[in-house]
Amino acid sequence: MAISLEQAQRVGYTCLKALLRFAFMVANNLVAIPSYVLYLIVLQPLRVLDSKSFWYIEGVLFKWLLAMVASWGWWAGYTVVEWGDDVKAVSEDEAMVLVNHQATGDVCTLMMCLQDKGTVVRQMMWLMDHIFKYTNFGIVSLIHGDFFIRQGKAHRDQQLVLLKEHLEKYYRSRNRKWIVLFPEGGFLRKRRETSQAFAKKNNLPFLQHVTLPRLGATQVILKTLVAPQENGTPAGGDVVIKESKSKGLQWVIDTTIAYPKGDPIDIQTWILGYRQPTVTHVHYRIFPVKDVPAEPEALTNWLYQRFIEKEDLLTHFYETGAFPPLQGQTKAVSREMTLSNLWLVGIQSLAFLSGGMWYCILQYFYHCLF
């Protein structure tokens, strides 16, 4: 089939734009990530003298890095509309964020839509697959204190022990507020068939748009971070809670990400920008942690119910293009999430200026030594 001149020009423009975006992303990473690491190396004395101030500065730098990732999608026209509860109201409290998982772009979407939620981006901890440790962003996540979890039955018990130890060691000592996890344990397309077979075998609901979640990490987080008075269960880190005067984990934020026609954005699209501008829809529902059961069987049922509700939410969205109204509302209200282009340009400029500064400093020391 012959291609018209107009089609060829459109393809050529898309390829050129993708190439330029990729070159910018590579340059962005080459200056921003080493700068983040070098700033924190220089600030190590502050870590010894005033740990709280050190992790405050680290959090600000971390938020800037996530803003750079958000900018790649924002400037490609990948925007977010939010529905449901307003999570800004609990942005200063400790919360666990449960998210459905469809593609690598889910993380980028969260990096974008949480940018305007107060301090949560710089004070959040991520639970992610261990493979991300070996990506360009892995060194940043390691320093920040995120947890990389290995999937599979062979590693499950050990990983939960390591997660508990990680939370007790790093969560409150670094003043973390929100912890983000994907309870399905993998992408929808990879886990759907197995999940549906498990559901059929155990007489559970048939889910198409999400998969049945796994209990392990959620249970460890609740046991470790919830203060004893919240649900009657001793918190694994209760000594740390008293020291930091923390109220413990107070909320569970059930977050549902929906893409038009169920076609998720992956990281390659986010970087190259070859897809047409797309609006991603994010729905929030906030639960007080005192209403979340602690006993394993009851917690499993509660968690299953959340994902059954996600299934209903997504079914409604794919049929109507909108999420249903919250209980007590007659009409669903959406909020368009916005980012300041001026602020994003400022962050990017700072990254390149920092990269240039560190290059000059390292060149100077190199010439002095050799």
mmCIF file of C-alpha atoms in Angstrom:
data_model
loop_
_atom_site.group_PDB
_atom_site.id
_atom_site.type_symbol
_atom_site.label_atom_id
_atom_site.label_comp_id
_atom_site.label_asym_id
_atom_site.label_seq_id
_atom_site.Cartn_x
_atom_site.Cartn_y
_atom_site.Cartn_z
ATOM 1 C CA MET A 1 0.000 0.000 0.000
ATOM 2 C CA ALA A 2 1.444 3.330 -1.074
ATOM 3 C CA ILE A 3 2.143 5.947 1.553
ATOM 4 C CA SER A 4 1.134 9.519 0.774
ATOM 5 C CA LEU A 5 3.567 12.401 1.128
ATOM 6 C CA GLU A 6 1.564 13.770 4.050
ATOM 7 C CA GLN A 7 1.717 10.418 5.872
ATOM 8 C CA ALA A 8 5.463 10.157 5.232
ATOM 9 C CA GLN A 9 5.996 13.650 6.607
ATOM 10 C CA ARG A 10 3.938 12.806 9.686
ATOM 11 C CA VAL A 11 5.939 9.629 10.314
ATOM 12 C CA GLY A 12 9.194 11.497 9.743
ATOM 13 C CA TYR A 13 8.191 14.244 12.167
ATOM 14 C CA THR A 14 7.172 11.692 14.818
ATOM 15 C CA CYS A 15 10.482 9.834 14.463
ATOM 16 C CA LEU A 16 12.503 13.052 14.631
ATOM 17 C CA LYS A 17 10.590 14.233 17.686
ATOM 18 C CA ALA A 18 11.100 10.853 19.386
ATOM 19 C CA LEU A 19 14.829 10.961 18.620
ATOM 20 C CA LEU A 20 15.195 14.488 20.006
ATOM 21 C CA ARG A 21 13.183 13.599 23.108
ATOM 22 C CA PHE A 22 15.333 10.517 23.688
ATOM 23 C CA ALA A 23 18.521 12.578 23.330
ATOM 24 C CA PHE A 24 17.166 15.123 25.824
ATOM 25 C CA MET A 25 16.186 12.353 28.269
ATOM 26 C CA VAL A 26 19.670 10.806 28.073
ATOM 27 C CA ALA A 27 21.313 14.204 28.623
ATOM 28 C CA ASN A 28 18.857 14.900 31.458
ATOM 29 C CA ASN A 29 19.813 11.652 33.198
ATOM 30 C CA LEU A 30 23.532 12.194 32.644
ATOM 31 C CA VAL A 31 23.456 15.505 34.484
ATOM 32 C CA ALA A 32 20.629 15.093 37.017
ATOM 33 C CA ILE A 33 21.367 11.691 38.556
ATOM 34 C CA PRO A 34 25.148 12.185 39.045
ATOM 35 C CA SER A 35 24.423 15.653 40.459
ATOM 36 C CA TYR A 36 21.981 14.158 42.976
ATOM 37 C CA VAL A 37 24.610 11.615 44.058
ATOM 38 C CA LEU A 38 27.434 14.168 44.264
ATOM 39 C CA TYR A 39 25.365 16.666 46.276
ATOM 40 C CA LEU A 40 24.622 13.943 48.827
ATOM 41 C CA ILE A 41 28.248 12.815 48.975
ATOM 42 C CA VAL A 42 29.318 16.370 49.790
ATOM 43 C CA LEU A 43 26.560 16.588 52.414
ATOM 44 C CA GLN A 44 27.631 13.452 54.308
ATOM 45 C CA PRO A 45 29.037 15.502 57.237
ATOM 46 C CA LEU A 46 25.566 17.050 57.627
ATOM 47 C CA ARG A 47 24.098 13.534 57.748
ATOM 48 C CA VAL A 48 26.245 12.836 60.806
ATOM 49 C CA LEU A 49 25.624 16.193 62.501
ATOM 50 C CA ASP A 50 21.949 16.713 61.628
ATOM 51 C CA SER A 51 20.323 13.686 60.020
ATOM 52 C CA LYS A 52 16.889 15.338 59.840
ATOM 53 C CA SER A 53 18.197 18.260 57.761
ATOM 54 C CA PHE A 54 20.161 15.900 55.514
ATOM 55 C CA TRP A 55 17.096 13.826 54.644
ATOM 56 C CA TYR A 56 15.053 16.984 54.175
ATOM 57 C CA ILE A 57 17.509 18.166 51.503
ATOM 58 C CA GLU A 58 17.654 14.685 49.969
ATOM 59 C CA GLY A 59 13.855 14.693 49.764
ATOM 60 C CA VAL A 60 13.816 18.036 47.939
ATOM 61 C CA LEU A 61 16.371 16.749 45.419
ATOM 62 C CA PHE A 62 14.373 13.534 45.031
ATOM 63 C CA LYS A 63 11.195 15.486 44.307
ATOM 64 C CA TRP A 64 13.043 17.486 41.644
ATOM 65 C CA LEU A 65 14.213 14.295 39.970
ATOM 66 C CA LEU A 66 10.662 12.951 39.904
ATOM 67 C CA ALA A 67 9.487 16.299 38.512
ATOM 68 C CA MET A 68 11.943 15.878 35.633
ATOM 69 C CA VAL A 69 10.399 12.492 34.831
ATOM 70 C CA ALA A 70 6.943 14.046 35.082
ATOM 71 C CA SER A 71 7.999 16.806 32.673
ATOM 72 C CA TRP A 72 8.786 14.301 29.909
ATOM 73 C CA GLY A 73 5.146 13.194 29.902
ATOM 74 C CA TRP A 74 3.671 16.605 30.640
ATOM 75 C CA TRP A 75 5.373 18.205 27.638
ATOM 76 C CA ALA A 76 4.202 15.316 25.431
ATOM 77 C CA GLY A 77 0.601 16.057 26.413
ATOM 78 C CA TYR A 78 0.179 13.136 28.831
ATOM 79 C CA THR A 79 -1.926 14.782 31.519
ATOM 80 C CA VAL A 80 -3.940 13.567 34.510
ATOM 81 C CA VAL A 81 -7.517 14.084 35.675
ATOM 82 C CA GLU A 82 -8.259 13.096 39.281
ATOM 83 C CA TRP A 83 -11.492 11.751 40.775
ATOM 84 C CA GLY A 84 -12.844 10.710 44.154
ATOM 85 C CA ASP A 85 -11.481 11.830 47.514
ATOM 86 C CA ASP A 86 -9.074 14.759 47.717
ATOM 87 C CA VAL A 87 -5.819 13.258 49.010
ATOM 88 C CA LYS A 88 -4.332 16.683 49.668
ATOM 89 C CA ALA A 89 -6.338 16.627 52.889
ATOM 90 C CA VAL A 90 -4.129 13.815 54.250
ATOM 91 C CA SER A 91 -0.853 14.815 52.596
ATOM 92 C CA GLU A 92 0.841 15.504 55.938
ATOM 93 C CA ASP A 93 -0.293 12.221 57.523
ATOM 94 C CA GLU A 94 1.201 8.773 57.113
ATOM 95 C CA ALA A 95 -0.588 6.702 54.491
ATOM 96 C CA MET A 96 -0.277 3.495 52.499
ATOM 97 C CA VAL A 97 -1.149 3.874 48.814
ATOM 98 C CA LEU A 98 -2.542 0.791 47.027
ATOM 99 C CA VAL A 99 -2.370 1.050 43.230
ATOM 100 C CA ASN A 100 -3.496 -1.206 40.380
ATOM 101 C CA HIS A 101 -0.697 -2.039 37.949
ATOM 102 C CA GLN A 102 -1.052 -2.116 34.161
ATOM 103 C CA ALA A 103 2.278 -0.916 32.728
ATOM 104 C CA THR A 104 5.567 0.827 33.515
ATOM 105 C CA GLY A 105 3.871 4.158 32.849
ATOM 106 C CA ASP A 106 1.846 3.772 36.075
ATOM 107 C CA VAL A 107 4.888 4.845 38.091
ATOM 108 C CA CYS A 108 5.438 7.872 35.844
ATOM 109 C CA THR A 109 1.772 8.813 36.216
ATOM 110 C CA LEU A 110 2.088 8.736 40.005
ATOM 111 C CA MET A 111 5.299 10.775 39.825
ATOM 112 C CA MET A 112 3.298 13.393 37.942
ATOM 113 C CA CYS A 113 0.006 13.509 39.821
ATOM 114 C CA LEU A 114 1.602 13.516 43.285
ATOM 115 C CA GLN A 115 3.820 16.522 42.492
ATOM 116 C CA ASP A 116 1.195 18.985 43.724
ATOM 117 C CA LYS A 117 0.328 17.047 46.914
ATOM 118 C CA GLY A 118 2.450 19.000 49.373
ATOM 119 C CA THR A 119 5.484 17.211 50.768
ATOM 120 C CA VAL A 120 4.473 13.642 49.942
ATOM 121 C CA VAL A 121 6.757 13.191 46.914
ATOM 122 C CA ARG A 122 9.915 13.972 48.852
ATOM 123 C CA GLN A 123 8.744 11.959 51.878
ATOM 124 C CA MET A 124 7.398 8.869 50.144
ATOM 125 C CA MET A 125 8.794 5.350 49.953
ATOM 126 C CA TRP A 126 8.228 3.098 46.937
ATOM 127 C CA LEU A 127 7.966 -0.682 46.847
ATOM 128 C CA MET A 128 8.997 -1.864 43.393
ATOM 129 C CA ASP A 129 10.211 -4.931 41.553
ATOM 130 C CA HIS A 130 13.908 -5.642 42.129
ATOM 131 C CA ILE A 131 14.617 -5.303 38.395
ATOM 132 C CA PHE A 132 14.270 -1.506 38.760
ATOM 133 C CA LYS A 133 17.393 -1.560 40.922
ATOM 134 C CA TYR A 134 19.363 -2.033 37.708
ATOM 135 C CA THR A 135 17.807 0.856 35.789
ATOM 136 C CA ASN A 136 19.236 4.359 35.501
ATOM 137 C CA PHE A 137 17.063 5.432 38.448
ATOM 138 C CA GLY A 138 18.139 2.515 40.632
ATOM 139 C CA ILE A 139 20.955 4.369 42.416
ATOM 140 C CA VAL A 140 18.551 7.178 43.310
ATOM 141 C CA SER A 141 15.978 4.776 44.761
ATOM 142 C CA LEU A 142 18.674 2.956 46.720
ATOM 143 C CA ILE A 143 19.888 6.193 48.311
ATOM 144 C CA HIS A 144 16.344 7.425 48.945
ATOM 145 C CA GLY A 145 15.522 4.194 50.756
ATOM 146 C CA ASP A 146 12.951 2.560 48.487
ATOM 147 C CA PHE A 147 12.493 -1.209 48.790
ATOM 148 C CA PHE A 148 13.130 -3.578 45.901
ATOM 149 C CA ILE A 149 11.117 -6.765 46.229
ATOM 150 C CA ARG A 150 11.827 -10.049 44.451
ATOM 151 C CA GLN A 151 8.759 -11.828 43.077
ATOM 152 C CA GLY A 152 8.107 -15.578 43.196
ATOM 153 C CA LYS A 153 7.234 -18.188 45.814
ATOM 154 C CA ALA A 154 10.877 -19.066 46.392
ATOM 155 C CA HIS A 155 11.634 -15.553 47.669
ATOM 156 C CA ARG A 156 8.307 -14.564 49.246
ATOM 157 C CA ASP A 157 8.893 -15.339 52.931
ATOM 158 C CA GLN A 158 12.430 -13.967 52.948
ATOM 159 C CA GLN A 159 11.347 -10.793 51.158
ATOM 160 C CA LEU A 160 8.651 -10.090 53.744
ATOM 161 C CA VAL A 161 11.202 -10.413 56.557
ATOM 162 C CA LEU A 162 13.544 -8.058 54.695
ATOM 163 C CA LEU A 163 10.690 -5.604 54.108
ATOM 164 C CA LYS A 164 9.878 -5.502 57.823
ATOM 165 C CA GLU A 165 13.533 -4.874 58.681
ATOM 166 C CA HIS A 166 13.758 -2.196 55.977
ATOM 167 C CA LEU A 167 10.705 -0.340 57.292
ATOM 168 C CA GLU A 168 11.931 -0.443 60.881
ATOM 169 C CA LYS A 169 15.352 0.848 59.849
ATOM 170 C CA TYR A 170 14.534 3.512 57.287
ATOM 171 C CA TYR A 171 10.877 4.565 57.269
ATOM 172 C CA ARG A 172 10.738 6.903 60.245
ATOM 173 C CA SER A 173 14.436 7.584 60.581
ATOM 174 C CA ARG A 174 14.142 9.301 57.175
ATOM 175 C CA ASN A 175 10.774 10.878 58.018
ATOM 176 C CA ARG A 176 8.794 9.033 55.377
ATOM 177 C CA LYS A 177 5.051 9.722 55.139
ATOM 178 C CA TRP A 178 3.517 7.735 52.273
ATOM 179 C CA ILE A 179 4.420 4.239 51.143
ATOM 180 C CA VAL A 180 3.353 3.176 47.634
ATOM 181 C CA LEU A 181 2.863 -0.431 46.575
ATOM 182 C CA PHE A 182 1.256 -2.435 43.780
ATOM 183 C CA PRO A 183 -0.428 -5.386 45.579
ATOM 184 C CA GLU A 184 -1.142 -7.313 42.362
ATOM 185 C CA GLY A 185 2.566 -8.204 42.213
ATOM 186 C CA GLY A 186 2.977 -7.572 38.488
ATOM 187 C CA PHE A 187 1.437 -6.122 35.337
ATOM 188 C CA LEU A 188 -2.198 -6.894 34.522
ATOM 189 C CA ARG A 189 -1.394 -8.533 31.179
ATOM 190 C CA LYS A 190 1.072 -10.927 32.830
ATOM 191 C CA ARG A 191 -0.984 -11.896 35.883
ATOM 192 C CA ARG A 192 -4.587 -11.835 34.629
ATOM 193 C CA GLU A 193 -4.786 -15.439 33.412
ATOM 194 C CA THR A 194 -3.196 -16.866 36.571
ATOM 195 C CA SER A 195 -5.392 -14.683 38.767
ATOM 196 C CA GLN A 196 -8.562 -15.744 36.980
ATOM 197 C CA ALA A 197 -7.613 -19.424 37.318
ATOM 198 C CA PHE A 198 -7.019 -18.909 41.052
ATOM 199 C CA ALA A 199 -10.343 -17.111 41.392
ATOM 200 C CA LYS A 200 -12.198 -19.918 39.623
ATOM 201 C CA LYS A 201 -10.551 -22.560 41.821
ATOM 202 C CA ASN A 202 -11.388 -20.689 45.035
ATOM 203 C CA ASN A 203 -14.857 -19.462 44.083
ATOM 204 C CA LEU A 204 -13.774 -15.817 43.930
ATOM 205 C CA PRO A 205 -15.077 -13.105 41.575
ATOM 206 C CA PHE A 206 -13.897 -13.132 37.951
ATOM 207 C CA LEU A 207 -11.876 -9.970 37.349
ATOM 208 C CA GLN A 208 -10.972 -8.585 33.938
ATOM 209 C CA HIS A 209 -9.497 -5.130 34.562
ATOM 210 C CA VAL A 210 -7.466 -5.960 37.700
ATOM 211 C CA THR A 211 -6.089 -9.104 39.325
ATOM 212 C CA LEU A 212 -6.527 -10.469 42.827
ATOM 213 C CA PRO A 213 -4.000 -8.766 45.138
ATOM 214 C CA ARG A 214 -1.399 -10.478 47.292
ATOM 215 C CA LEU A 215 -1.557 -10.003 51.033
ATOM 216 C CA GLY A 216 2.082 -10.253 52.185
ATOM 217 C CA ALA A 217 3.523 -6.758 51.760
ATOM 218 C CA THR A 218 0.292 -5.053 52.815
ATOM 219 C CA GLN A 219 0.137 -7.061 56.029
ATOM 220 C CA VAL A 220 3.804 -6.387 56.868
ATOM 221 C CA ILE A 221 3.355 -2.643 56.321
ATOM 222 C CA LEU A 222 0.277 -2.492 58.554
ATOM 223 C CA LYS A 223 1.876 -4.556 61.316
ATOM 224 C CA THR A 224 5.075 -2.526 61.229
ATOM 225 C CA LEU A 225 3.810 1.027 60.760
ATOM 226 C CA VAL A 226 0.395 1.179 62.419
ATOM 227 C CA ALA A 227 0.510 2.478 65.993
ATOM 228 C CA PRO A 228 -0.883 -0.033 68.548
ATOM 229 C CA GLN A 229 -3.920 2.046 69.440
ATOM 230 C CA GLU A 230 -5.084 2.217 65.817
ATOM 231 C CA ASN A 231 -6.123 -1.393 65.285
ATOM 232 C CA GLY A 232 -5.164 -3.148 68.485
ATOM 233 C CA THR A 233 -2.112 -4.785 66.989
ATOM 234 C CA PRO A 234 1.384 -4.045 68.347
ATOM 235 C CA ALA A 235 3.424 -2.207 65.753
ATOM 236 C CA GLY A 236 6.746 -3.742 64.865
ATOM 237 C CA GLY A 237 8.420 -0.338 65.041
ATOM 238 C CA ASP A 238 6.643 0.961 68.167
ATOM 239 C CA VAL A 239 9.902 2.099 69.797
ATOM 240 C CA VAL A 240 10.672 4.229 66.769
ATOM 241 C CA ILE A 241 7.129 5.567 66.803
ATOM 242 C CA LYS A 242 7.549 6.861 70.357
ATOM 243 C CA GLU A 243 10.915 8.401 69.581
ATOM 244 C CA SER A 244 9.633 10.329 66.563
ATOM 245 C CA LYS A 245 6.255 11.111 68.211
ATOM 246 C CA SER A 246 4.590 9.685 65.113
ATOM 247 C CA LYS A 247 0.896 8.864 65.148
ATOM 248 C CA GLY A 248 1.696 5.868 62.981
ATOM 249 C CA LEU A 249 0.079 4.973 59.685
ATOM 250 C CA GLN A 250 -3.329 6.679 59.621
ATOM 251 C CA TRP A 251 -4.791 6.134 56.160
ATOM 252 C CA VAL A 252 -5.031 3.684 53.303
ATOM 253 C CA ILE A 253 -5.417 5.439 49.946
ATOM 254 C CA ASP A 254 -6.951 3.117 47.363
ATOM 255 C CA THR A 255 -5.747 4.466 44.019
ATOM 256 C CA THR A 256 -7.138 3.334 40.666
ATOM 257 C CA ILE A 257 -5.430 4.314 37.407
ATOM 258 C CA ALA A 258 -7.496 4.212 34.204
ATOM 259 C CA TYR A 259 -6.314 4.796 30.645
ATOM 260 C CA PRO A 260 -8.651 5.625 27.747
ATOM 261 C CA LYS A 261 -9.907 2.372 26.160
ATOM 262 C CA GLY A 262 -7.765 0.437 28.622
ATOM 263 C CA ASP A 263 -4.622 1.175 26.614
ATOM 264 C CA PRO A 264 -1.890 1.907 29.187
ATOM 265 C CA ILE A 265 1.146 4.122 28.635
ATOM 266 C CA ASP A 266 4.515 2.438 29.042
ATOM 267 C CA ILE A 267 7.855 4.055 29.894
ATOM 268 C CA GLN A 268 9.000 3.973 26.254
ATOM 269 C CA THR A 269 5.984 6.020 25.197
ATOM 270 C CA TRP A 270 6.519 8.388 28.125
ATOM 271 C CA ILE A 271 10.098 9.021 27.014
ATOM 272 C CA LEU A 272 9.690 9.109 23.232
ATOM 273 C CA GLY A 273 6.293 10.812 23.133
ATOM 274 C CA TYR A 274 5.126 9.106 19.928
ATOM 275 C CA ARG A 275 1.581 8.588 21.231
ATOM 276 C CA GLN A 276 -0.990 11.316 20.773
ATOM 277 C CA PRO A 277 -1.728 13.486 23.850
ATOM 278 C CA THR A 278 -3.540 11.305 26.375
ATOM 279 C CA VAL A 279 -5.479 12.013 29.548
ATOM 280 C CA THR A 280 -4.934 9.426 32.284
ATOM 281 C CA HIS A 281 -7.614 9.222 34.975
ATOM 282 C CA VAL A 282 -6.753 8.559 38.628
ATOM 283 C CA HIS A 283 -9.391 7.772 41.245
ATOM 284 C CA TYR A 284 -8.717 8.006 45.008
ATOM 285 C CA ARG A 285 -10.624 6.562 47.926
ATOM 286 C CA ILE A 286 -9.376 7.162 51.474
ATOM 287 C CA PHE A 287 -9.936 4.676 54.320
ATOM 288 C CA PRO A 288 -9.020 5.297 57.976
ATOM 289 C CA VAL A 289 -6.541 2.616 58.990
ATOM 290 C CA LYS A 290 -8.604 1.906 62.132
ATOM 291 C CA ASP A 291 -11.280 0.490 59.807
ATOM 292 C CA VAL A 292 -8.825 -1.944 58.204
ATOM 293 C CA PRO A 293 -8.884 -5.384 59.886
ATOM 294 C CA ALA A 294 -5.650 -6.770 61.294
ATOM 295 C CA GLU A 295 -6.466 -10.487 61.311
ATOM 296 C CA PRO A 296 -5.035 -12.146 58.131
ATOM 297 C CA GLU A 297 -8.245 -13.710 56.811
ATOM 298 C CA ALA A 298 -10.292 -10.559 57.411
ATOM 299 C CA LEU A 299 -7.543 -8.418 55.900
ATOM 300 C CA THR A 300 -7.426 -10.665 52.827
ATOM 301 C CA ASN A 301 -11.180 -10.271 52.357
ATOM 302 C CA TRP A 302 -10.907 -6.506 52.859
ATOM 303 C CA LEU A 303 -8.114 -6.262 50.291
ATOM 304 C CA TYR A 304 -10.008 -8.452 47.807
ATOM 305 C CA GLN A 305 -13.013 -6.176 48.230
ATOM 306 C CA ARG A 306 -10.925 -3.136 47.310
ATOM 307 C CA PHE A 307 -9.903 -4.747 44.022
ATOM 308 C CA ILE A 308 -13.436 -5.899 43.294
ATOM 309 C CA GLU A 309 -14.421 -2.258 43.698
ATOM 310 C CA LYS A 310 -11.576 -1.280 41.364
ATOM 311 C CA GLU A 311 -13.012 -3.708 38.813
ATOM 312 C CA ASP A 312 -16.408 -2.002 39.076
ATOM 313 C CA LEU A 313 -14.820 1.456 38.855
ATOM 314 C CA LEU A 314 -12.861 0.553 35.729
ATOM 315 C CA THR A 315 -15.839 -1.164 34.102
ATOM 316 C CA HIS A 316 -17.884 1.999 34.658
ATOM 317 C CA PHE A 317 -15.035 4.155 33.328
ATOM 318 C CA TYR A 318 -14.545 2.118 30.146
ATOM 319 C CA GLU A 319 -18.290 2.203 29.470
ATOM 320 C CA THR A 320 -18.885 5.900 30.205
ATOM 321 C CA GLY A 321 -15.507 7.670 30.100
ATOM 322 C CA ALA A 322 -15.898 8.784 33.712
ATOM 323 C CA PHE A 323 -15.750 7.344 37.200
ATOM 324 C CA PRO A 324 -19.021 7.023 39.164
ATOM 325 C CA PRO A 325 -19.846 9.547 41.921
ATOM 326 C CA LEU A 326 -18.783 8.845 45.478
ATOM 327 C CA GLN A 327 -21.376 7.650 47.968
ATOM 328 C CA GLY A 328 -23.612 10.570 48.881
ATOM 329 C CA GLN A 329 -22.817 12.468 45.676
ATOM 330 C CA THR A 330 -25.248 12.886 42.787
ATOM 331 C CA LYS A 331 -22.534 13.714 40.276
ATOM 332 C CA ALA A 332 -18.895 12.695 40.038
ATOM 333 C CA VAL A 333 -16.503 15.615 40.306
ATOM 334 C CA SER A 334 -13.176 15.555 38.491
ATOM 335 C CA ARG A 335 -10.115 17.739 39.046
ATOM 336 C CA GLU A 336 -7.595 18.515 36.322
ATOM 337 C CA MET A 337 -4.075 18.126 37.695
ATOM 338 C CA THR A 338 -1.710 20.858 36.468
ATOM 339 C CA LEU A 339 2.021 21.503 36.564
ATOM 340 C CA SER A 340 3.777 24.828 36.138
ATOM 341 C CA ASN A 341 5.842 24.904 32.949
ATOM 342 C CA LEU A 342 7.946 27.692 34.450
ATOM 343 C CA TRP A 343 8.730 25.534 37.480
ATOM 344 C CA LEU A 344 9.591 22.518 35.300
ATOM 345 C CA VAL A 345 11.909 24.639 33.150
ATOM 346 C CA GLY A 346 13.543 25.944 36.329
ATOM 347 C CA ILE A 347 14.121 22.408 37.624
ATOM 348 C CA GLN A 348 15.571 21.272 34.305
ATOM 349 C CA SER A 349 17.809 24.346 34.127
ATOM 350 C CA LEU A 350 19.078 23.688 37.639
ATOM 351 C CA ALA A 351 19.900 20.107 36.662
ATOM 352 C CA PHE A 352 21.997 21.163 33.665
ATOM 353 C CA LEU A 353 23.677 23.958 35.627
ATOM 354 C CA SER A 354 24.489 21.478 38.390
ATOM 355 C CA GLY A 355 25.861 19.040 35.847
ATOM 356 C CA GLY A 356 28.107 21.739 34.399
ATOM 357 C CA MET A 357 29.265 22.821 37.852
ATOM 358 C CA TRP A 358 30.185 19.272 38.912
ATOM 359 C CA TYR A 359 31.965 18.670 35.617
ATOM 360 C CA CYS A 360 34.132 21.755 36.183
ATOM 361 C CA ILE A 361 34.838 20.780 39.792
ATOM 362 C CA LEU A 362 35.828 17.230 38.876
ATOM 363 C CA GLN A 363 37.961 18.471 35.984
ATOM 364 C CA TYR A 364 39.750 20.819 38.371
ATOM 365 C CA PHE A 365 40.534 18.085 40.877
ATOM 366 C CA TYR A 366 41.602 15.745 38.100
ATOM 367 C CA HIS A 367 44.128 18.264 36.784
ATOM 368 C CA CYS A 368 45.323 18.988 40.315
ATOM 369 C CA LEU A 369 45.956 15.304 40.981
ATOM 370 C CA PHE A 370 47.383 14.341 37.608
#
